[in-house]
Amino acid sequence: MPIKTEPVTINLGPQHPSTHGVFRLRVTFDGEMVLDAEPIVGYLHRGTEKLAEERNYVQIVTLTDRLDYVSAMTNNLAYVRTVERLGNIDVPERAKYLRVISAELNRIASHLIATGFLLDELGAFHTPLVYCFREREHILEMFEMLCGARITVSYMRPGGVLQDAPEDFWPRLDDFVKTMPSYIDELEGLITENEIVLARTRDVGIITAEQAIAGSITGPVLRSTGVQWDLRKAEPHEVYDRVDFDIPIGSVGDTYDRYLVRVLEMRQSVRIIKQCVEQIAPGPVRTAGPFVIRPPVGDAYDCTESPKGELGFYIVSDGGISPYRMHIRAPSFINLTLLREMLVGWKIADLVVIFGSIDIVLGEVDR
Amino acid sequence: MSVSLVGAQVAEKINSKMAGVAIDFNETEVWVEPQNLVRVGKFLRDDEEIDLQMLNSISAVDYVEYFELVYHFRSLRRNSTFVLKARCYGREDLKVPSLVGVWLGADLQEREIWDLMGIKFTDHPNLKRILLWEGFPGHPLRKDFIR
């Protein structure tokens, strides 16, 4: 006689170690199989867009740090670029290089976290994660040299960056650029051809390129499906058109490809930083301008390739000292669109891994 | 470098297929009536020259006399961008057709706009509040929202 089963709906989270923050997933299971999944977000909603309407354009930089809090530099970059487009503000060359260096460092830090936690969720508790955090620590210390803060950096300003890098920053960066590739080799040696990792991630949670594009998915998740799309190439901003780098892509769009694209991107980021260090020349780092920025009436949208995907800001100015409206196109939020498609049909242990491989940060999802 | 499509050309193309639908345009943007959004969306997605595969971002702005929906599109094949805008007048019981049937990526973004700006999307498969809880009084991104 077959055993009678019936679907059970349970909540995963909001306080669950695998949810990367306060995120709730309402899942209907049949035994171990996922039948339906619905993300429930908003636990970290701070009303960033509303808060921005009451702050001036420089103050908002501190709000953007708190969106994707593992990658504050790219958030800063996307925001200040939109303000510069809105107010026609020029940026000195040296500031552009410093921005790219710090953004790429932050991309490495963010991908290290994504990879470390993915391994955590595969059951390799903490050892790989601490390996990743060890390297991330070097990056955070360099941020501390740049601006005094490690996580919420607020390093960029409309019209440049806060301050020039101190003298002892450069030898430290050289050292990092020299040692990082061998570290990535070490990490890859542990993971990339690991039989357990392959068994757990290969062909798990596949999405196709068509699905990803229709679902507005961007970033490593889109590239893992084989679409060679990176805003650093498609819309080369700052100095990305002066450096040589490749866009790593995946082949099937599964969990393993999402991991692999991130690791390969770290290598490319090191390449970009190396070239920036060679090209950077002395000069001013911030355009002199009024203390309070009053952009002309109008609207502007600008975006950068953040570690999670396309991070865009749409700002409407009424000529005042603060935006009339600021909307954030948050990649972590929009990348959740296809979560249900990825999860249905997989088991509960795969659910945790697939969800981890999308790499969301709740600060950005909930804003 | 990605190029933004010229508003006048896109408006002309839309109007040659659907007379009088594109009501206004500037260099990079086209305005349409909200009730025509799905028709125009399908055209923009399926037209071979325009080919906007991805609905990048939806924003809503409260200009007090009207609400403006701003759709940012992108074509990955042609590396082009385009902005479509639609104005809806009034403050209560606003209804705009949903684009989820054309681009799945509209799903969460339309829910967010309903939640924070109070614009309802008809035919949306799951129009619930997303960041705030059901029963939250008002829509906080409106200019007349009182804390």
mmCIF file of C-alpha atoms in Angstrom, chain A residues 22-322:
data_model
loop_
_atom_site.group_PDB
_atom_site.id
_atom_site.type_symbol
_atom_site.label_atom_id
_atom_site.label_comp_id
_atom_site.label_asym_id
_atom_site.label_seq_id
_atom_site.Cartn_x
_atom_site.Cartn_y
_atom_site.Cartn_z
ATOM 1 C CA VAL A 22 15.678 38.644 7.195
ATOM 2 C CA PHE A 23 14.015 36.985 4.249
ATOM 3 C CA ARG A 24 11.017 34.690 4.347
ATOM 4 C CA LEU A 25 10.326 32.027 1.813
ATOM 5 C CA ARG A 26 6.892 30.431 1.947
ATOM 6 C CA VAL A 27 7.412 27.000 0.453
ATOM 7 C CA THR A 28 4.938 24.233 -0.255
ATOM 8 C CA PHE A 29 6.587 20.848 -0.044
ATOM 9 C CA ASP A 30 5.472 17.408 -1.057
ATOM 10 C CA GLY A 31 7.765 15.361 1.111
ATOM 11 C CA GLU A 32 11.107 16.932 0.283
ATOM 12 C CA MET A 33 10.063 18.237 -3.128
ATOM 13 C CA VAL A 34 9.326 21.931 -3.632
ATOM 14 C CA LEU A 35 5.908 22.447 -5.227
ATOM 15 C CA ASP A 36 5.639 26.199 -4.840
ATOM 16 C CA ALA A 37 7.736 28.984 -3.394
ATOM 17 C CA GLU A 38 6.948 32.609 -2.722
ATOM 18 C CA PRO A 39 9.477 35.157 -1.465
ATOM 19 C CA ILE A 40 8.165 37.464 1.250
ATOM 20 C CA VAL A 41 10.391 40.479 1.756
ATOM 21 C CA GLY A 42 10.234 43.850 3.463
ATOM 22 C CA TYR A 43 11.599 43.068 6.918
ATOM 23 C CA LEU A 44 14.499 45.452 6.358
ATOM 24 C CA HIS A 45 12.524 48.169 4.596
ATOM 25 C CA ARG A 46 13.828 51.540 5.739
ATOM 26 C CA GLY A 47 12.216 53.733 3.115
ATOM 27 C CA THR A 48 15.500 54.773 1.507
ATOM 28 C CA GLU A 49 13.699 56.347 -1.431
ATOM 29 C CA LYS A 50 11.529 58.453 0.855
ATOM 30 C CA LEU A 51 14.451 59.392 3.102
ATOM 31 C CA ALA A 52 16.352 60.601 0.039
ATOM 32 C CA GLU A 53 13.638 63.173 -0.630
ATOM 33 C CA GLU A 54 14.582 64.981 2.562
ATOM 34 C CA ARG A 55 18.375 64.921 2.280
ATOM 35 C CA ASN A 56 20.707 66.861 0.045
ATOM 36 C CA TYR A 57 22.597 65.188 -2.748
ATOM 37 C CA VAL A 58 25.819 64.636 -0.782
ATOM 38 C CA GLN A 59 24.031 63.275 2.281
ATOM 39 C CA ILE A 60 22.312 60.621 0.175
ATOM 40 C CA VAL A 61 25.698 58.978 -0.480
ATOM 41 C CA THR A 62 25.537 57.613 3.070
ATOM 42 C CA LEU A 63 22.095 56.112 2.368
ATOM 43 C CA THR A 64 23.405 54.244 -0.660
ATOM 44 C CA ASP A 65 26.081 52.501 1.453
ATOM 45 C CA ARG A 66 23.305 50.771 3.300
ATOM 46 C CA LEU A 67 21.640 49.248 0.258
ATOM 47 C CA ASP A 68 23.973 46.436 -0.705
ATOM 48 C CA TYR A 69 26.095 46.598 2.409
ATOM 49 C CA VAL A 70 28.690 44.131 1.203
ATOM 50 C CA SER A 71 29.404 46.290 -1.831
ATOM 51 C CA ALA A 72 29.057 49.906 -0.791
ATOM 52 C CA MET A 73 31.553 51.259 -3.341
ATOM 53 C CA THR A 74 29.524 50.203 -6.376
ATOM 54 C CA ASN A 75 26.386 51.653 -4.773
ATOM 55 C CA ASN A 76 28.205 54.950 -4.289
ATOM 56 C CA LEU A 77 29.398 54.811 -7.879
ATOM 57 C CA ALA A 78 25.956 54.244 -9.393
ATOM 58 C CA TYR A 79 24.467 57.050 -7.314
ATOM 59 C CA VAL A 80 27.134 59.700 -7.884
ATOM 60 C CA ARG A 81 27.154 58.967 -11.602
ATOM 61 C CA THR A 82 23.418 59.653 -11.795
ATOM 62 C CA VAL A 83 23.845 62.935 -9.910
ATOM 63 C CA GLU A 84 26.713 63.881 -12.215
ATOM 64 C CA ARG A 85 24.585 63.155 -15.256
ATOM 65 C CA LEU A 86 21.708 65.150 -13.776
ATOM 66 C CA GLY A 87 23.847 68.144 -12.811
ATOM 67 C CA ASN A 88 26.448 67.957 -15.633
ATOM 68 C CA ILE A 89 29.291 67.625 -13.152
ATOM 69 C CA ASP A 90 32.768 66.738 -14.429
ATOM 70 C CA VAL A 91 34.986 64.187 -12.742
ATOM 71 C CA PRO A 92 38.808 64.463 -12.687
ATOM 72 C CA GLU A 93 40.753 61.617 -14.279
ATOM 73 C CA ARG A 94 42.449 60.497 -11.087
ATOM 74 C CA ALA A 95 39.086 60.238 -9.329
ATOM 75 C CA LYS A 96 37.799 57.999 -12.122
ATOM 76 C CA TYR A 97 40.705 55.611 -11.600
ATOM 77 C CA LEU A 98 40.270 55.628 -7.843
ATOM 78 C CA ARG A 99 36.584 54.872 -8.335
ATOM 79 C CA VAL A 100 37.274 51.929 -10.602
ATOM 80 C CA ILE A 101 39.961 50.554 -8.269
ATOM 81 C CA SER A 102 37.704 50.754 -5.234
ATOM 82 C CA ALA A 103 34.668 49.411 -7.112
ATOM 83 C CA GLU A 104 36.617 46.420 -8.407
ATOM 84 C CA LEU A 105 38.062 45.742 -4.964
ATOM 85 C CA ASN A 106 34.526 45.738 -3.665
ATOM 86 C CA ARG A 107 33.421 43.395 -6.422
ATOM 87 C CA ILE A 108 36.077 40.921 -5.284
ATOM 88 C CA ALA A 109 34.930 41.304 -1.660
ATOM 89 C CA SER A 110 31.297 40.746 -2.626
ATOM 90 C CA HIS A 111 32.045 37.688 -4.769
ATOM 91 C CA LEU A 112 34.185 36.265 -1.964
ATOM 92 C CA ILE A 113 31.212 36.520 0.369
ATOM 93 C CA ALA A 114 28.890 34.986 -2.218
ATOM 94 C CA THR A 115 31.261 32.073 -2.763
ATOM 95 C CA GLY A 116 31.989 31.557 0.912
ATOM 96 C CA PHE A 117 28.346 31.449 1.889
ATOM 97 C CA LEU A 118 27.492 29.183 -1.030
ATOM 98 C CA LEU A 119 29.991 26.665 0.333
ATOM 99 C CA ASP A 120 28.522 27.145 3.779
ATOM 100 C CA GLU A 121 25.124 26.245 2.403
ATOM 101 C CA LEU A 122 26.520 23.196 0.673
ATOM 102 C CA GLY A 123 27.470 21.928 4.096
ATOM 103 C CA ALA A 124 31.170 22.835 4.098
ATOM 104 C CA PHE A 125 30.703 24.693 7.325
ATOM 105 C CA HIS A 126 32.818 27.779 7.888
ATOM 106 C CA THR A 127 36.255 26.645 6.701
ATOM 107 C CA PRO A 128 35.861 27.933 3.129
ATOM 108 C CA LEU A 129 33.913 30.903 4.444
ATOM 109 C CA VAL A 130 36.743 31.907 6.758
ATOM 110 C CA TYR A 131 39.205 31.490 3.878
ATOM 111 C CA CYS A 132 37.112 33.959 1.899
ATOM 112 C CA PHE A 133 36.765 36.343 4.812
ATOM 113 C CA ARG A 134 40.525 36.309 5.313
ATOM 114 C CA GLU A 135 41.073 37.810 1.855
ATOM 115 C CA ARG A 136 38.121 40.148 2.183
ATOM 116 C CA GLU A 137 39.738 41.513 5.313
ATOM 117 C CA HIS A 138 42.666 42.846 3.229
ATOM 118 C CA ILE A 139 40.204 44.691 1.014
ATOM 119 C CA LEU A 140 38.356 46.175 3.972
ATOM 120 C CA GLU A 141 41.639 47.348 5.462
ATOM 121 C CA MET A 142 42.453 49.092 2.212
ATOM 122 C CA PHE A 143 39.052 50.783 2.323
ATOM 123 C CA GLU A 144 39.872 51.923 5.812
ATOM 124 C CA MET A 145 43.024 53.536 4.428
ATOM 125 C CA LEU A 146 41.008 55.269 1.716
ATOM 126 C CA CYS A 147 38.232 56.716 3.791
ATOM 127 C CA GLY A 148 38.350 55.509 7.393
ATOM 128 C CA ALA A 149 35.409 53.138 7.080
ATOM 129 C CA ARG A 150 35.328 49.461 6.231
ATOM 130 C CA ILE A 151 31.753 48.663 5.254
ATOM 131 C CA THR A 152 29.722 51.852 4.957
ATOM 132 C CA VAL A 153 32.440 53.668 3.075
ATOM 133 C CA SER A 154 30.715 56.776 1.597
ATOM 134 C CA TYR A 155 33.920 57.239 -0.371
ATOM 135 C CA MET A 156 32.531 58.800 -3.528
ATOM 136 C CA ARG A 157 31.071 62.234 -3.988
ATOM 137 C CA PRO A 158 29.286 63.843 -6.912
ATOM 138 C CA GLY A 159 32.279 65.243 -8.821
ATOM 139 C CA GLY A 160 34.966 62.874 -7.600
ATOM 140 C CA VAL A 161 35.943 61.026 -4.459
ATOM 141 C CA LEU A 162 36.263 62.110 -0.846
ATOM 142 C CA GLN A 163 40.069 62.235 -0.765
ATOM 143 C CA ASP A 164 43.141 60.925 -2.489
ATOM 144 C CA ALA A 165 44.540 57.568 -1.459
ATOM 145 C CA PRO A 166 47.313 57.843 1.156
ATOM 146 C CA GLU A 167 50.911 56.999 0.220
ATOM 147 C CA ASP A 168 50.943 53.654 2.009
ATOM 148 C CA PHE A 169 47.803 52.548 0.148
ATOM 149 C CA TRP A 170 49.685 51.832 -3.075
ATOM 150 C CA PRO A 171 52.246 49.292 -1.778
ATOM 151 C CA ARG A 172 49.398 47.561 -0.004
ATOM 152 C CA LEU A 173 47.392 47.401 -3.220
ATOM 153 C CA ASP A 174 50.403 46.087 -5.166
ATOM 154 C CA ASP A 175 50.807 43.394 -2.604
ATOM 155 C CA PHE A 176 47.139 42.475 -2.897
ATOM 156 C CA VAL A 177 47.230 42.359 -6.696
ATOM 157 C CA LYS A 178 50.276 40.064 -6.512
ATOM 158 C CA THR A 179 48.862 37.643 -3.946
ATOM 159 C CA MET A 180 45.191 37.542 -4.945
ATOM 160 C CA PRO A 181 45.552 35.325 -8.075
ATOM 161 C CA SER A 182 47.341 32.627 -6.091
ATOM 162 C CA TYR A 183 44.640 32.859 -3.460
ATOM 163 C CA ILE A 184 41.940 32.405 -6.108
ATOM 164 C CA ASP A 185 43.898 29.365 -7.354
ATOM 165 C CA GLU A 186 43.793 27.974 -3.831
ATOM 166 C CA LEU A 187 40.046 28.575 -3.542
ATOM 167 C CA GLU A 188 39.406 27.068 -6.962
ATOM 168 C CA GLY A 189 41.570 24.090 -6.084
ATOM 169 C CA LEU A 190 39.253 23.409 -3.189
ATOM 170 C CA ILE A 191 35.969 23.968 -4.979
ATOM 171 C CA THR A 192 35.961 24.042 -8.766
ATOM 172 C CA GLU A 193 36.575 20.359 -9.417
ATOM 173 C CA ASN A 194 35.410 19.104 -6.076
ATOM 174 C CA GLU A 195 33.249 16.067 -6.646
ATOM 175 C CA ILE A 196 30.745 16.925 -3.909
ATOM 176 C CA VAL A 197 30.352 20.483 -5.144
ATOM 177 C CA LEU A 198 29.838 19.271 -8.700
ATOM 178 C CA ALA A 199 27.266 16.685 -7.622
ATOM 179 C CA ARG A 200 25.333 19.249 -5.628
ATOM 180 C CA THR A 201 25.449 22.182 -8.070
ATOM 181 C CA ARG A 202 25.848 20.894 -11.647
ATOM 182 C CA ASP A 203 22.492 21.120 -13.495
ATOM 183 C CA VAL A 204 20.746 22.293 -10.328
ATOM 184 C CA GLY A 205 18.364 25.247 -10.572
ATOM 185 C CA ILE A 206 18.794 25.895 -14.283
ATOM 186 C CA ILE A 207 17.368 28.987 -15.940
ATOM 187 C CA THR A 208 17.656 29.673 -19.654
ATOM 188 C CA ALA A 209 18.897 32.874 -21.256
ATOM 189 C CA GLU A 210 15.397 33.651 -22.591
ATOM 190 C CA GLN A 211 13.871 33.288 -19.133
ATOM 191 C CA ALA A 212 16.574 35.441 -17.588
ATOM 192 C CA ILE A 213 16.177 38.254 -20.115
ATOM 193 C CA ALA A 214 12.370 38.232 -19.905
ATOM 194 C CA GLY A 215 12.645 38.279 -16.110
ATOM 195 C CA SER A 216 14.972 41.327 -16.131
ATOM 196 C CA ILE A 217 17.743 39.265 -14.521
ATOM 197 C CA THR A 218 21.173 40.899 -14.653
ATOM 198 C CA GLY A 219 24.658 40.351 -13.323
ATOM 199 C CA PRO A 220 26.398 37.006 -12.799
ATOM 200 C CA VAL A 221 23.038 35.194 -12.854
ATOM 201 C CA LEU A 222 22.381 36.452 -16.397
ATOM 202 C CA ARG A 223 25.955 35.781 -17.508
ATOM 203 C CA SER A 224 25.806 32.237 -16.153
ATOM 204 C CA THR A 225 23.131 31.485 -18.759
ATOM 205 C CA GLY A 226 25.591 32.303 -21.520
ATOM 206 C CA VAL A 227 24.595 35.903 -22.259
ATOM 207 C CA GLN A 228 27.697 38.029 -22.626
ATOM 208 C CA TRP A 229 26.287 41.161 -21.093
ATOM 209 C CA ASP A 230 28.217 43.408 -18.762
ATOM 210 C CA LEU A 231 27.536 47.124 -18.384
ATOM 211 C CA ARG A 232 31.250 47.753 -17.962
ATOM 212 C CA LYS A 233 31.611 46.714 -21.610
ATOM 213 C CA ALA A 234 28.178 47.674 -22.932
ATOM 214 C CA GLU A 235 28.217 51.164 -21.446
ATOM 215 C CA PRO A 236 31.872 51.743 -20.570
ATOM 216 C CA HIS A 237 31.837 54.394 -17.864
ATOM 217 C CA GLU A 238 34.697 55.860 -15.823
ATOM 218 C CA VAL A 239 37.823 54.230 -17.290
ATOM 219 C CA TYR A 240 36.489 50.782 -18.167
ATOM 220 C CA ASP A 241 37.087 51.489 -21.861
ATOM 221 C CA ARG A 242 40.805 51.981 -21.192
ATOM 222 C CA VAL A 243 41.386 48.664 -19.476
ATOM 223 C CA ASP A 244 41.445 45.237 -21.007
ATOM 224 C CA PHE A 245 39.257 42.534 -19.481
ATOM 225 C CA ASP A 246 36.974 39.683 -20.470
ATOM 226 C CA ILE A 247 33.396 38.881 -19.541
ATOM 227 C CA PRO A 248 33.265 35.326 -18.180
ATOM 228 C CA ILE A 249 30.074 33.486 -19.099
ATOM 229 C CA GLY A 250 28.544 30.170 -18.134
ATOM 230 C CA SER A 251 27.106 27.547 -20.413
ATOM 231 C CA VAL A 252 23.992 26.047 -18.803
ATOM 232 C CA GLY A 253 22.823 28.616 -16.244
ATOM 233 C CA ASP A 254 22.927 26.293 -13.251
ATOM 234 C CA THR A 255 24.168 26.865 -9.721
ATOM 235 C CA TYR A 256 27.674 25.762 -10.638
ATOM 236 C CA ASP A 257 27.884 28.285 -13.489
ATOM 237 C CA ARG A 258 26.780 31.056 -11.180
ATOM 238 C CA TYR A 259 29.602 30.128 -8.831
ATOM 239 C CA LEU A 260 32.132 29.814 -11.637
ATOM 240 C CA VAL A 261 31.246 33.144 -13.251
ATOM 241 C CA ARG A 262 31.871 34.877 -9.923
ATOM 242 C CA VAL A 263 35.263 33.268 -9.425
ATOM 243 C CA LEU A 264 36.333 34.115 -12.970
ATOM 244 C CA GLU A 265 35.101 37.674 -12.476
ATOM 245 C CA MET A 266 37.356 38.044 -9.467
ATOM 246 C CA ARG A 267 40.331 37.275 -11.699
ATOM 247 C CA GLN A 268 39.167 39.880 -14.199
ATOM 248 C CA SER A 269 38.774 42.437 -11.419
ATOM 249 C CA VAL A 270 42.367 41.845 -10.372
ATOM 250 C CA ARG A 271 43.363 42.410 -13.985
ATOM 251 C CA ILE A 272 41.446 45.692 -14.095
ATOM 252 C CA ILE A 273 43.001 46.918 -10.863
ATOM 253 C CA LYS A 274 46.493 46.057 -12.106
ATOM 254 C CA GLN A 275 46.012 48.119 -15.259
ATOM 255 C CA CYS A 276 44.473 51.020 -13.333
ATOM 256 C CA VAL A 277 47.483 51.144 -11.022
ATOM 257 C CA GLU A 278 49.746 51.360 -14.073
ATOM 258 C CA GLN A 279 47.694 54.080 -15.740
ATOM 259 C CA ILE A 280 46.762 56.339 -12.832
ATOM 260 C CA ALA A 281 48.464 59.758 -12.875
ATOM 261 C CA PRO A 282 48.669 62.451 -10.202
ATOM 262 C CA GLY A 283 46.013 65.131 -10.222
ATOM 263 C CA PRO A 284 42.984 66.473 -8.412
ATOM 264 C CA VAL A 285 40.414 63.989 -7.127
ATOM 265 C CA ARG A 286 37.364 66.189 -6.814
ATOM 266 C CA THR A 287 35.886 68.960 -8.924
ATOM 267 C CA ALA A 288 35.415 72.180 -7.013
ATOM 268 C CA GLY A 289 31.729 72.966 -6.860
ATOM 269 C CA PRO A 290 29.102 74.454 -4.614
ATOM 270 C CA PHE A 291 28.701 72.853 -1.197
ATOM 271 C CA VAL A 292 25.036 72.184 -1.883
ATOM 272 C CA ILE A 293 24.289 70.766 -5.317
ATOM 273 C CA ARG A 294 21.191 72.074 -7.102
ATOM 274 C CA PRO A 295 20.825 70.134 -10.372
ATOM 275 C CA PRO A 296 18.614 71.684 -13.065
ATOM 276 C CA VAL A 297 14.994 70.538 -13.365
ATOM 277 C CA GLY A 298 14.792 67.189 -15.095
ATOM 278 C CA ASP A 299 15.330 63.498 -14.643
ATOM 279 C CA ALA A 300 18.213 61.110 -15.216
ATOM 280 C CA TYR A 301 18.835 57.389 -15.088
ATOM 281 C CA ASP A 302 22.273 55.894 -14.801
ATOM 282 C CA CYS A 303 23.539 52.506 -13.861
ATOM 283 C CA THR A 304 26.645 50.502 -13.160
ATOM 284 C CA GLU A 305 27.441 46.831 -13.071
ATOM 285 C CA SER A 306 27.338 46.068 -9.370
ATOM 286 C CA PRO A 307 28.438 42.606 -8.176
ATOM 287 C CA LYS A 308 24.761 41.596 -8.081
ATOM 288 C CA GLY A 309 23.717 43.020 -11.432
ATOM 289 C CA GLU A 310 22.598 46.300 -12.904
ATOM 290 C CA LEU A 311 22.287 48.853 -10.146
ATOM 291 C CA GLY A 312 20.455 51.893 -11.453
ATOM 292 C CA PHE A 313 19.255 55.149 -9.986
ATOM 293 C CA TYR A 314 16.435 57.201 -11.460
ATOM 294 C CA ILE A 315 16.460 60.688 -9.981
ATOM 295 C CA VAL A 316 13.969 63.476 -10.637
ATOM 296 C CA SER A 317 15.126 66.979 -9.738
ATOM 297 C CA ASP A 318 12.864 69.964 -9.215
ATOM 298 C CA GLY A 319 15.856 72.305 -8.962
ATOM 299 C CA GLY A 320 16.001 72.057 -5.184
ATOM 300 C CA ILE A 321 18.718 70.820 -2.867
ATOM 301 C CA SER A 322 17.267 67.321 -2.565
#
